[in-house]
Amino acid sequence: MARRRVIIDTDPGVDDAVAILLALASDELEVVGITTVAGNVGVDATTLNARRLLELAGRPDVPVARGASRPLNGSPQLDVSVHGADGLGDLLWDEPRVREHHLDAVDLLHEAITEAPTSIVAIGPLTNLARLLERYPGDDEAPEQVVVMGGASFEGNVTPAAEFNVWYDPEAAAVVAGASWPMVFMPLDLTHQALMDDEDLARLRALDTPVGRRVADMLEPYAAFHDEWYGTRDVIMHDATAVYELIDPSAITKQGVGLSVETSGTYSRGATWFDRRRVNETSSTRVGLSLDNELFVTVILERLARFA
Ligand code: BDR
Ligand code: CA
């Protein structure tokens, strides 16, 4: 089976961690790099977390390249409550031996997508992708596919209008929305169907492996946050949906859309407008609509069980 090359642009992040491990464990995918961005926590922490996760997965061969420390037009805006102060639930980790790559995120992305057909999984703020288009305008043609976790139609999660990854850097999201890449967006309307419950966490722990225990430990404070915020401990696996799309493109139903991002507005900065009118049926930008959660969770548990 030909493996699909992917590079993951990320701000780990507990659900980013599950997405990265899911990708690394999946035969359908060949992870050729991880690029980091400020988002859930600052870029020092997201870069350290990417290195920690590769060490945990036993994959020091995957390059980690550091990206933007701030949104295009501003200073970092940190939201430390959701993923813990360190971004991965504040557990104890040994210093990872995995080193940072000498290229920065934009150059590693460029190198990966121009070397061979490669898809980008973007599961943090879109600053690095916007900078890629700025530094290498020709890359508007380059990636095989770009799958983004971001946006919301019904309701945001930082403000009523805006989802976190878009809210953090709306200008970057607007640049990406204007690219001619074939793109799939996984908005909150889709990701809120992608849930793991306490029984799933117990199954992870019962794997009795370093990955199973670590992921269960990371998800514990995330579940407590969900309980406080949403009134249920079921955790939302936002970012893993983007990886799932590349593992099995038929698993998530999708629709062609027009996309614009609100970069101003008194109440709506960071809002995403998915224009679902029929005229956009064949658009190269699509949005995820629905998934079968039982199947999704089965795939995650089965794949994470592959780590020794
Ligand atoms: C997104 O925001 C982050 O907190 C998550 O990692 C995910 O990428 C969900 O809105
Ligand atoms: Ca993320």
PDB file of C-alpha atoms and ligand atoms in Angstrom:
ATOM      1  CA  MET A   1       0.000   0.000   0.000  1.00  0.00           C
ATOM      2  CA  ALA A   2       1.366   3.428  -0.944  1.00  0.00           C
ATOM      3  CA  ARG A   3       1.619   5.561   2.139  1.00  0.00           C
ATOM      4  CA  ARG A   4       0.371   9.120   1.951  1.00  0.00           C
ATOM      5  CA  ARG A   5       3.066  11.612   2.999  1.00  0.00           C
ATOM      6  CA  VAL A   6       1.857  14.069   5.631  1.00  0.00           C
ATOM      7  CA  ILE A   7       3.388  16.933   7.546  1.00  0.00           C
ATOM      8  CA  ILE A   8       1.597  18.005  10.716  1.00  0.00           C
ATOM      9  CA  ASP A   9       1.447  21.684  11.692  1.00  0.00           C
ATOM     10  CA  THR A  10       0.452  21.743  15.337  1.00  0.00           C
ATOM     11  CA  ASP A  11       0.324  23.433  18.767  1.00  0.00           C
ATOM     12  CA  PRO A  12       0.290  20.417  21.126  1.00  0.00           C
ATOM     13  CA  GLY A  13      -2.173  20.452  22.914  1.00  0.00           C
ATOM     14  CA  VAL A  14      -3.741  17.276  24.302  1.00  0.00           C
ATOM     15  CA  ASP A  15      -5.972  16.572  21.305  1.00  0.00           C
ATOM     16  CA  ASP A  16      -3.031  17.431  19.023  1.00  0.00           C
ATOM     17  CA  ALA A  17      -1.086  14.739  20.910  1.00  0.00           C
ATOM     18  CA  VAL A  18      -3.736  12.123  20.097  1.00  0.00           C
ATOM     19  CA  ALA A  19      -3.784  13.282  16.468  1.00  0.00           C
ATOM     20  CA  ILE A  20       0.013  13.024  16.157  1.00  0.00           C
ATOM     21  CA  LEU A  21       0.134   9.577  17.757  1.00  0.00           C
ATOM     22  CA  LEU A  22      -2.755   8.410  15.570  1.00  0.00           C
ATOM     23  CA  ALA A  23      -0.859   9.525  12.461  1.00  0.00           C
ATOM     24  CA  LEU A  24       2.403   7.922  13.580  1.00  0.00           C
ATOM     25  CA  ALA A  25       0.636   4.611  14.258  1.00  0.00           C
ATOM     26  CA  SER A  26      -1.220   4.480  10.935  1.00  0.00           C
ATOM     27  CA  ASP A  27       0.202   2.480   8.018  1.00  0.00           C
ATOM     28  CA  GLU A  28      -1.753   4.603   5.569  1.00  0.00           C
ATOM     29  CA  LEU A  29       0.387   7.622   6.468  1.00  0.00           C
ATOM     30  CA  GLU A  30       4.046   8.508   6.441  1.00  0.00           C
ATOM     31  CA  VAL A  31       4.679  11.428   8.790  1.00  0.00           C
ATOM     32  CA  VAL A  32       7.541  13.366   7.195  1.00  0.00           C
ATOM     33  CA  GLY A  33       7.670  16.194   9.709  1.00  0.00           C
ATOM     34  CA  ILE A  34       6.065  18.112  12.521  1.00  0.00           C
ATOM     35  CA  THR A  35       6.007  21.890  12.503  1.00  0.00           C
ATOM     36  CA  THR A  36       5.027  23.850  15.585  1.00  0.00           C
ATOM     37  CA  VAL A  37       3.164  27.065  16.177  1.00  0.00           C
ATOM     38  CA  ALA A  38       2.099  29.148  19.167  1.00  0.00           C
ATOM     39  CA  GLY A  39      -1.496  28.502  20.112  1.00  0.00           C
ATOM     40  CA  ASN A  40      -2.641  26.393  23.017  1.00  0.00           C
ATOM     41  CA  VAL A  41       0.651  27.392  24.674  1.00  0.00           C
ATOM     42  CA  GLY A  42       3.700  29.347  23.477  1.00  0.00           C
ATOM     43  CA  VAL A  43       5.908  28.006  20.724  1.00  0.00           C
ATOM     44  CA  ASP A  44       8.717  26.980  23.129  1.00  0.00           C
ATOM     45  CA  ALA A  45       6.227  24.692  24.846  1.00  0.00           C
ATOM     46  CA  THR A  46       4.551  23.392  21.681  1.00  0.00           C
ATOM     47  CA  THR A  47       7.979  22.577  20.208  1.00  0.00           C
ATOM     48  CA  LEU A  48       9.066  20.811  23.389  1.00  0.00           C
ATOM     49  CA  ASN A  49       5.763  18.912  23.403  1.00  0.00           C
ATOM     50  CA  ALA A  50       6.215  17.758  19.808  1.00  0.00           C
ATOM     51  CA  ARG A  51       9.670  16.440  20.763  1.00  0.00           C
ATOM     52  CA  ARG A  52       8.222  14.734  23.856  1.00  0.00           C
ATOM     53  CA  LEU A  53       5.554  13.020  21.762  1.00  0.00           C
ATOM     54  CA  LEU A  54       8.052  11.723  19.210  1.00  0.00           C
ATOM     55  CA  GLU A  55      10.208  10.388  22.042  1.00  0.00           C
ATOM     56  CA  LEU A  56       7.144   8.683  23.545  1.00  0.00           C
ATOM     57  CA  ALA A  57       6.294   7.173  20.151  1.00  0.00           C
ATOM     58  CA  GLY A  58       9.875   6.006  19.602  1.00  0.00           C
ATOM     59  CA  ARG A  59      10.129   8.116  16.416  1.00  0.00           C
ATOM     60  CA  PRO A  60      13.203  10.367  16.769  1.00  0.00           C
ATOM     61  CA  ASP A  61      13.590  10.151  12.964  1.00  0.00           C
ATOM     62  CA  VAL A  62      10.686  12.563  12.363  1.00  0.00           C
ATOM     63  CA  PRO A  63      11.972  16.161  12.121  1.00  0.00           C
ATOM     64  CA  VAL A  64      10.436  18.836  14.365  1.00  0.00           C
ATOM     65  CA  ALA A  65      10.704  22.418  13.121  1.00  0.00           C
ATOM     66  CA  ARG A  66       9.798  25.468  15.158  1.00  0.00           C
ATOM     67  CA  GLY A  67       7.316  27.949  13.720  1.00  0.00           C
ATOM     68  CA  ALA A  68       5.627  31.217  14.551  1.00  0.00           C
ATOM     69  CA  SER A  69       5.700  32.508  18.108  1.00  0.00           C
ATOM     70  CA  ARG A  70       2.899  34.988  17.518  1.00  0.00           C
ATOM     71  CA  PRO A  71      -0.038  35.616  15.207  1.00  0.00           C
ATOM     72  CA  LEU A  72       0.627  37.578  11.976  1.00  0.00           C
ATOM     73  CA  ASN A  73      -0.630  40.833  13.459  1.00  0.00           C
ATOM     74  CA  GLY A  74      -0.051  40.681  17.125  1.00  0.00           C
ATOM     75  CA  SER A  75       1.240  39.253  20.306  1.00  0.00           C
ATOM     76  CA  PRO A  76       0.737  35.739  21.642  1.00  0.00           C
ATOM     77  CA  GLN A  77      -2.585  35.217  23.333  1.00  0.00           C
ATOM     78  CA  LEU A  78      -2.313  32.312  25.662  1.00  0.00           C
ATOM     79  CA  ASP A  79      -5.130  30.132  26.840  1.00  0.00           C
ATOM     80  CA  VAL A  80      -3.538  27.891  29.416  1.00  0.00           C
ATOM     81  CA  SER A  81      -6.608  26.465  31.090  1.00  0.00           C
ATOM     82  CA  VAL A  82      -7.728  23.906  28.495  1.00  0.00           C
ATOM     83  CA  HIS A  83      -4.556  21.842  28.033  1.00  0.00           C
ATOM     84  CA  GLY A  84      -2.726  22.667  31.285  1.00  0.00           C
ATOM     85  CA  ALA A  85       0.088  25.190  31.742  1.00  0.00           C
ATOM     86  CA  ASP A  86       2.520  23.075  29.688  1.00  0.00           C
ATOM     87  CA  GLY A  87       0.004  22.139  26.974  1.00  0.00           C
ATOM     88  CA  LEU A  88       0.014  18.415  27.743  1.00  0.00           C
ATOM     89  CA  GLY A  89      -1.854  18.240  31.032  1.00  0.00           C
ATOM     90  CA  ASP A  90       1.104  19.089  33.305  1.00  0.00           C
ATOM     91  CA  LEU A  91       2.611  15.617  33.688  1.00  0.00           C
ATOM     92  CA  LEU A  92       6.270  14.873  34.423  1.00  0.00           C
ATOM     93  CA  TRP A  93       8.393  14.101  31.353  1.00  0.00           C
ATOM     94  CA  ASP A  94      12.061  13.263  30.922  1.00  0.00           C
ATOM     95  CA  GLU A  95      13.974  15.729  28.761  1.00  0.00           C
ATOM     96  CA  PRO A  96      13.441  14.361  25.223  1.00  0.00           C
ATOM     97  CA  ARG A  97      16.508  13.327  23.247  1.00  0.00           C
ATOM     98  CA  VAL A  98      14.721  14.223  20.002  1.00  0.00           C
ATOM     99  CA  ARG A  99      16.307  17.450  18.740  1.00  0.00           C
ATOM    100  CA  GLU A 100      14.854  20.396  16.865  1.00  0.00           C
ATOM    101  CA  HIS A 101      15.498  20.546  13.111  1.00  0.00           C
ATOM    102  CA  HIS A 102      17.766  23.297  11.763  1.00  0.00           C
ATOM    103  CA  LEU A 103      15.071  24.520   9.328  1.00  0.00           C
ATOM    104  CA  ASP A 104      12.202  26.619  10.581  1.00  0.00           C
ATOM    105  CA  ALA A 105       8.611  25.451  10.157  1.00  0.00           C
ATOM    106  CA  VAL A 106       7.984  27.339   6.914  1.00  0.00           C
ATOM    107  CA  ASP A 107      11.112  25.968   5.242  1.00  0.00           C
ATOM    108  CA  LEU A 108      10.405  22.424   6.409  1.00  0.00           C
ATOM    109  CA  LEU A 109       6.834  22.680   5.100  1.00  0.00           C
ATOM    110  CA  HIS A 110       8.137  24.008   1.795  1.00  0.00           C
ATOM    111  CA  GLU A 111      10.776  21.295   1.537  1.00  0.00           C
ATOM    112  CA  ALA A 112       8.264  18.537   2.302  1.00  0.00           C
ATOM    113  CA  ILE A 113       5.555  19.623  -0.111  1.00  0.00           C
ATOM    114  CA  THR A 114       7.905  20.346  -3.012  1.00  0.00           C
ATOM    115  CA  GLU A 115       9.951  17.137  -2.622  1.00  0.00           C
ATOM    116  CA  ALA A 116       7.042  14.729  -3.282  1.00  0.00           C
ATOM    117  CA  PRO A 117       3.241  14.858  -3.108  1.00  0.00           C
ATOM    118  CA  THR A 118       2.506  15.656   0.525  1.00  0.00           C
ATOM    119  CA  SER A 119      -0.582  16.640   2.489  1.00  0.00           C
ATOM    120  CA  ILE A 120      -0.567  19.140   5.329  1.00  0.00           C
ATOM    121  CA  VAL A 121      -2.569  18.473   8.484  1.00  0.00           C
ATOM    122  CA  ALA A 122      -3.020  21.861  10.168  1.00  0.00           C
ATOM    123  CA  ILE A 123      -4.290  21.507  13.723  1.00  0.00           C
ATOM    124  CA  GLY A 124      -3.208  24.772  15.324  1.00  0.00           C
ATOM    125  CA  PRO A 125      -3.489  28.447  14.409  1.00  0.00           C
ATOM    126  CA  LEU A 126      -2.738  28.943  10.710  1.00  0.00           C
ATOM    127  CA  THR A 127       0.188  31.357  11.060  1.00  0.00           C
ATOM    128  CA  ASN A 128       2.829  29.020   9.581  1.00  0.00           C
ATOM    129  CA  LEU A 129       0.661  28.241   6.548  1.00  0.00           C
ATOM    130  CA  ALA A 130       0.045  31.926   5.884  1.00  0.00           C
ATOM    131  CA  ARG A 131       3.787  32.576   6.186  1.00  0.00           C
ATOM    132  CA  LEU A 132       4.457  29.693   3.774  1.00  0.00           C
ATOM    133  CA  LEU A 133       2.301  31.403   1.135  1.00  0.00           C
ATOM    134  CA  GLU A 134       4.052  34.699   1.839  1.00  0.00           C
ATOM    135  CA  ARG A 135       7.605  33.264   1.603  1.00  0.00           C
ATOM    136  CA  TYR A 136       6.897  30.826  -1.242  1.00  0.00           C
ATOM    137  CA  PRO A 137       3.980  32.195  -3.286  1.00  0.00           C
ATOM    138  CA  GLY A 138       4.411  29.308  -5.758  1.00  0.00           C
ATOM    139  CA  ASP A 139       3.419  26.881  -3.000  1.00  0.00           C
ATOM    140  CA  ASP A 140      -0.174  27.831  -3.663  1.00  0.00           C
ATOM    141  CA  GLU A 141      -0.061  24.841  -5.999  1.00  0.00           C
ATOM    142  CA  ALA A 142       2.126  22.523  -3.987  1.00  0.00           C
ATOM    143  CA  PRO A 143       0.391  20.416  -1.304  1.00  0.00           C
ATOM    144  CA  GLU A 144      -1.594  17.383  -2.322  1.00  0.00           C
ATOM    145  CA  GLN A 145      -4.255  18.307   0.179  1.00  0.00           C
ATOM    146  CA  VAL A 146      -4.573  20.539   3.262  1.00  0.00           C
ATOM    147  CA  VAL A 147      -6.770  19.344   6.099  1.00  0.00           C
ATOM    148  CA  VAL A 148      -7.452  22.008   8.709  1.00  0.00           C
ATOM    149  CA  MET A 149      -9.077  21.702  12.100  1.00  0.00           C
ATOM    150  CA  GLY A 150     -10.701  25.072  12.445  1.00  0.00           C
ATOM    151  CA  GLY A 151     -13.808  27.195  12.312  1.00  0.00           C
ATOM    152  CA  ALA A 152     -17.404  26.804  13.348  1.00  0.00           C
ATOM    153  CA  SER A 153     -20.779  27.474  11.792  1.00  0.00           C
ATOM    154  CA  PHE A 154     -23.125  27.080  14.733  1.00  0.00           C
ATOM    155  CA  GLU A 155     -21.055  28.347  17.636  1.00  0.00           C
ATOM    156  CA  GLY A 156     -17.442  29.103  18.522  1.00  0.00           C
ATOM    157  CA  ASN A 157     -15.560  27.947  21.597  1.00  0.00           C
ATOM    158  CA  VAL A 158     -13.590  31.084  22.487  1.00  0.00           C
ATOM    159  CA  THR A 159     -16.355  33.527  21.648  1.00  0.00           C
ATOM    160  CA  PRO A 160     -19.852  32.694  20.401  1.00  0.00           C
ATOM    161  CA  ALA A 161     -18.525  33.490  16.915  1.00  0.00           C
ATOM    162  CA  ALA A 162     -14.998  32.084  16.852  1.00  0.00           C
ATOM    163  CA  GLU A 163     -13.266  28.729  17.164  1.00  0.00           C
ATOM    164  CA  PHE A 164      -9.845  28.775  18.850  1.00  0.00           C
ATOM    165  CA  ASN A 165      -7.484  28.095  15.914  1.00  0.00           C
ATOM    166  CA  VAL A 166      -9.123  30.784  13.785  1.00  0.00           C
ATOM    167  CA  TRP A 167      -9.710  33.196  16.669  1.00  0.00           C
ATOM    168  CA  TYR A 168      -6.005  33.062  17.579  1.00  0.00           C
ATOM    169  CA  ASP A 169      -4.891  34.334  14.158  1.00  0.00           C
ATOM    170  CA  PRO A 170      -7.835  35.369  11.953  1.00  0.00           C
ATOM    171  CA  GLU A 171      -5.588  37.172   9.460  1.00  0.00           C
ATOM    172  CA  ALA A 172      -3.640  33.952   8.845  1.00  0.00           C
ATOM    173  CA  ALA A 173      -6.862  31.966   8.514  1.00  0.00           C
ATOM    174  CA  ALA A 174      -8.107  34.501   5.965  1.00  0.00           C
ATOM    175  CA  VAL A 175      -4.915  34.066   3.905  1.00  0.00           C
ATOM    176  CA  VAL A 176      -5.299  30.271   3.998  1.00  0.00           C
ATOM    177  CA  ALA A 177      -8.998  30.495   3.121  1.00  0.00           C
ATOM    178  CA  GLY A 178      -7.962  32.423  -0.001  1.00  0.00           C
ATOM    179  CA  ALA A 179      -5.399  29.839  -1.152  1.00  0.00           C
ATOM    180  CA  SER A 180      -6.149  27.646  -4.117  1.00  0.00           C
ATOM    181  CA  TRP A 181      -5.123  24.457  -2.269  1.00  0.00           C
ATOM    182  CA  PRO A 182      -7.560  21.555  -2.143  1.00  0.00           C
ATOM    183  CA  MET A 183      -8.692  21.950   1.452  1.00  0.00           C
ATOM    184  CA  VAL A 184     -10.950  20.241   3.942  1.00  0.00           C
ATOM    185  CA  PHE A 185     -11.963  22.108   7.095  1.00  0.00           C
ATOM    186  CA  MET A 186     -13.056  20.257  10.210  1.00  0.00           C
ATOM    187  CA  PRO A 187     -15.116  22.820  12.144  1.00  0.00           C
ATOM    188  CA  LEU A 188     -16.539  22.461  15.648  1.00  0.00           C
ATOM    189  CA  ASP A 189     -19.865  21.358  14.113  1.00  0.00           C
ATOM    190  CA  LEU A 190     -18.006  18.188  13.058  1.00  0.00           C
ATOM    191  CA  THR A 191     -15.490  17.794  15.873  1.00  0.00           C
ATOM    192  CA  HIS A 192     -18.161  17.892  18.573  1.00  0.00           C
ATOM    193  CA  GLN A 193     -19.324  14.541  17.157  1.00  0.00           C
ATOM    194  CA  ALA A 194     -15.851  13.069  17.813  1.00  0.00           C
ATOM    195  CA  LEU A 195     -15.829  12.111  21.474  1.00  0.00           C
ATOM    196  CA  MET A 196     -14.043   9.764  23.845  1.00  0.00           C
ATOM    197  CA  ASP A 197     -15.696   8.891  27.119  1.00  0.00           C
ATOM    198  CA  ASP A 198     -14.468   7.501  30.444  1.00  0.00           C
ATOM    199  CA  GLU A 199     -14.735   3.919  29.189  1.00  0.00           C
ATOM    200  CA  ASP A 200     -12.471   4.780  26.279  1.00  0.00           C
ATOM    201  CA  LEU A 201      -9.972   6.338  28.688  1.00  0.00           C
ATOM    202  CA  ALA A 202     -10.095   3.153  30.765  1.00  0.00           C
ATOM    203  CA  ARG A 203      -9.425   1.118  27.597  1.00  0.00           C
ATOM    204  CA  LEU A 204      -6.381   3.250  26.880  1.00  0.00           C
ATOM    205  CA  ARG A 205      -5.083   2.723  30.400  1.00  0.00           C
ATOM    206  CA  ALA A 206      -5.763  -1.004  30.139  1.00  0.00           C
ATOM    207  CA  LEU A 207      -3.377  -1.207  27.163  1.00  0.00           C
ATOM    208  CA  ASP A 208      -0.769  -1.001  29.918  1.00  0.00           C
ATOM    209  CA  THR A 209       1.800   0.545  27.586  1.00  0.00           C
ATOM    210  CA  PRO A 210       3.711   3.830  27.981  1.00  0.00           C
ATOM    211  CA  VAL A 211       1.571   5.417  25.225  1.00  0.00           C
ATOM    212  CA  GLY A 212      -1.723   4.089  26.631  1.00  0.00           C
ATOM    213  CA  ARG A 213      -0.955   5.299  30.153  1.00  0.00           C
ATOM    214  CA  ARG A 214       0.424   8.694  29.032  1.00  0.00           C
ATOM    215  CA  VAL A 215      -2.522   9.473  26.773  1.00  0.00           C
ATOM    216  CA  ALA A 216      -5.005   8.453  29.482  1.00  0.00           C
ATOM    217  CA  ASP A 217      -3.125  10.675  31.971  1.00  0.00           C
ATOM    218  CA  MET A 218      -3.093  13.598  29.527  1.00  0.00           C
ATOM    219  CA  LEU A 219      -6.799  13.222  28.822  1.00  0.00           C
ATOM    220  CA  GLU A 220      -7.746  13.201  32.515  1.00  0.00           C
ATOM    221  CA  PRO A 221      -7.425  16.999  33.125  1.00  0.00           C
ATOM    222  CA  TYR A 222      -8.909  17.574  29.640  1.00  0.00           C
ATOM    223  CA  ALA A 223     -11.961  15.556  30.751  1.00  0.00           C
ATOM    224  CA  ALA A 224     -12.184  17.618  33.935  1.00  0.00           C
ATOM    225  CA  PHE A 225     -12.112  20.779  31.811  1.00  0.00           C
ATOM    226  CA  HIS A 226     -14.897  19.414  29.591  1.00  0.00           C
ATOM    227  CA  ASP A 227     -16.937  18.567  32.667  1.00  0.00           C
ATOM    228  CA  GLU A 228     -16.588  22.115  33.937  1.00  0.00           C
ATOM    229  CA  TRP A 229     -17.151  23.793  30.570  1.00  0.00           C
ATOM    230  CA  TYR A 230     -19.688  21.518  28.830  1.00  0.00           C
ATOM    231  CA  GLY A 231     -21.152  19.560  31.760  1.00  0.00           C
ATOM    232  CA  THR A 232     -19.834  16.197  30.511  1.00  0.00           C
ATOM    233  CA  ARG A 233     -16.467  14.485  30.863  1.00  0.00           C
ATOM    234  CA  ASP A 234     -16.594  13.268  27.246  1.00  0.00           C
ATOM    235  CA  VAL A 235     -13.511  14.737  25.584  1.00  0.00           C
ATOM    236  CA  ILE A 236     -13.664  16.295  22.125  1.00  0.00           C
ATOM    237  CA  MET A 237     -11.035  14.905  19.771  1.00  0.00           C
ATOM    238  CA  HIS A 238     -10.954  17.966  17.504  1.00  0.00           C
ATOM    239  CA  ASP A 239      -7.556  17.469  15.932  1.00  0.00           C
ATOM    240  CA  ALA A 240      -7.692  13.706  15.453  1.00  0.00           C
ATOM    241  CA  THR A 241     -10.551  14.216  12.972  1.00  0.00           C
ATOM    242  CA  ALA A 242      -8.109  15.906  10.565  1.00  0.00           C
ATOM    243  CA  VAL A 243      -5.765  12.896  10.652  1.00  0.00           C
ATOM    244  CA  TYR A 244      -8.730  10.514  10.383  1.00  0.00           C
ATOM    245  CA  GLU A 245      -9.736  12.225   7.145  1.00  0.00           C
ATOM    246  CA  LEU A 246      -6.401  11.273   5.570  1.00  0.00           C
ATOM    247  CA  ILE A 247      -6.466   7.723   6.962  1.00  0.00           C
ATOM    248  CA  ASP A 248      -9.909   7.105   5.451  1.00  0.00           C
ATOM    249  CA  PRO A 249     -11.227   9.869   3.189  1.00  0.00           C
ATOM    250  CA  SER A 250     -14.615   8.142   3.018  1.00  0.00           C
ATOM    251  CA  ALA A 251     -15.228   8.168   6.782  1.00  0.00           C
ATOM    252  CA  ILE A 252     -16.271  11.807   7.111  1.00  0.00           C
ATOM    253  CA  THR A 253     -19.042  13.166   4.906  1.00  0.00           C
ATOM    254  CA  LYS A 254     -18.137  16.501   3.349  1.00  0.00           C
ATOM    255  CA  GLN A 255     -19.607  19.323   1.332  1.00  0.00           C
ATOM    256  CA  GLY A 256     -18.076  21.878  -1.052  1.00  0.00           C
ATOM    257  CA  VAL A 257     -18.199  25.404   0.371  1.00  0.00           C
ATOM    258  CA  GLY A 258     -17.056  28.956  -0.088  1.00  0.00           C
ATOM    259  CA  LEU A 259     -15.096  30.178   2.920  1.00  0.00           C
ATOM    260  CA  SER A 260     -14.465  33.622   4.299  1.00  0.00           C
ATOM    261  CA  VAL A 261     -12.999  34.595   7.635  1.00  0.00           C
ATOM    262  CA  GLU A 262     -14.121  37.632   9.597  1.00  0.00           C
ATOM    263  CA  THR A 263     -11.053  39.665  10.575  1.00  0.00           C
ATOM    264  CA  SER A 264     -12.909  42.603  12.114  1.00  0.00           C
ATOM    265  CA  GLY A 265     -16.266  43.075  13.744  1.00  0.00           C
ATOM    266  CA  THR A 266     -17.297  44.035  17.232  1.00  0.00           C
ATOM    267  CA  TYR A 267     -18.495  40.547  18.141  1.00  0.00           C
ATOM    268  CA  SER A 268     -17.458  38.344  15.261  1.00  0.00           C
ATOM    269  CA  ARG A 269     -13.668  38.578  14.773  1.00  0.00           C
ATOM    270  CA  GLY A 270     -12.459  35.080  13.904  1.00  0.00           C
ATOM    271  CA  ALA A 271     -15.850  33.860  12.672  1.00  0.00           C
ATOM    272  CA  THR A 272     -15.791  31.520   9.677  1.00  0.00           C
ATOM    273  CA  TRP A 273     -18.484  31.794   7.038  1.00  0.00           C
ATOM    274  CA  PHE A 274     -18.930  28.473   5.292  1.00  0.00           C
ATOM    275  CA  ASP A 275     -21.085  29.288   2.297  1.00  0.00           C
ATOM    276  CA  ARG A 276     -22.976  26.060   1.703  1.00  0.00           C
ATOM    277  CA  ARG A 277     -25.080  27.324  -1.189  1.00  0.00           C
ATOM    278  CA  ARG A 278     -25.298  24.964  -4.136  1.00  0.00           C
ATOM    279  CA  VAL A 279     -23.108  27.153  -6.293  1.00  0.00           C
ATOM    280  CA  ASN A 280     -20.165  25.924  -4.162  1.00  0.00           C
ATOM    281  CA  GLU A 281     -20.970  22.233  -4.556  1.00  0.00           C
ATOM    282  CA  THR A 282     -17.805  21.546  -6.565  1.00  0.00           C
ATOM    283  CA  SER A 283     -15.523  23.932  -4.690  1.00  0.00           C
ATOM    284  CA  SER A 284     -11.997  22.690  -3.884  1.00  0.00           C
ATOM    285  CA  THR A 285     -12.672  23.804  -0.301  1.00  0.00           C
ATOM    286  CA  ARG A 286     -14.820  21.339   1.577  1.00  0.00           C
ATOM    287  CA  VAL A 287     -16.141  21.150   5.091  1.00  0.00           C
ATOM    288  CA  GLY A 288     -16.580  18.024   7.240  1.00  0.00           C
ATOM    289  CA  LEU A 289     -20.210  17.351   8.127  1.00  0.00           C
ATOM    290  CA  SER A 290     -20.525  14.103  10.042  1.00  0.00           C
ATOM    291  CA  LEU A 291     -18.702  11.001  11.220  1.00  0.00           C
ATOM    292  CA  ASP A 292     -19.523   7.708  12.915  1.00  0.00           C
ATOM    293  CA  ASN A 293     -18.051   8.205  16.372  1.00  0.00           C
ATOM    294  CA  GLU A 294     -18.018   4.523  17.300  1.00  0.00           C
ATOM    295  CA  LEU A 295     -15.863   3.755  14.287  1.00  0.00           C
ATOM    296  CA  PHE A 296     -13.661   6.793  14.864  1.00  0.00           C
ATOM    297  CA  VAL A 297     -12.910   5.803  18.464  1.00  0.00           C
ATOM    298  CA  THR A 298     -12.353   2.172  17.467  1.00  0.00           C
ATOM    299  CA  VAL A 299      -9.723   3.327  14.978  1.00  0.00           C
ATOM    300  CA  ILE A 300      -7.999   5.542  17.561  1.00  0.00           C
ATOM    301  CA  LEU A 301      -7.885   2.779  20.202  1.00  0.00           C
ATOM    302  CA  GLU A 302      -6.756   0.135  17.731  1.00  0.00           C
ATOM    303  CA  ARG A 303      -4.002   2.379  16.351  1.00  0.00           C
ATOM    304  CA  LEU A 304      -2.710   3.567  19.722  1.00  0.00           C
ATOM    305  CA  ALA A 305      -2.534  -0.086  20.798  1.00  0.00           C
ATOM    306  CA  ARG A 306       0.120  -0.587  18.113  1.00  0.00           C
ATOM    307  CA  PHE A 307       2.758   1.225  20.178  1.00  0.00           C
ATOM    308  CA  ALA A 308       4.723  -1.293  22.198  1.00  0.00           C
TER     309      ALA A 308
HETATM  310  C1  BDR B   1      -8.744  23.602  18.621  1.00  0.00           C
HETATM  311  O1  BDR B   1      -8.227  24.466  19.634  1.00  0.00           O
HETATM  312  C2  BDR B   1      -7.264  23.799  20.386  1.00  0.00           C
HETATM  313  O2  BDR B   1      -7.445  24.030  21.741  1.00  0.00           O
HETATM  314  C3  BDR B   1      -7.367  22.331  20.029  1.00  0.00           C
HETATM  315  O3  BDR B   1      -6.088  21.733  20.087  1.00  0.00           O
HETATM  316  C4  BDR B   1      -7.928  22.335  18.639  1.00  0.00           C
HETATM  317  O4  BDR B   1      -6.907  22.412  17.669  1.00  0.00           O
HETATM  318  C5  BDR B   1     -10.222  23.392  18.902  1.00  0.00           C
HETATM  319  O5  BDR B   1     -10.896  24.597  18.862  1.00  0.00           O
HETATM  320 CA    CA B   2      -4.559  22.056  18.228  1.00  0.00          CA
END
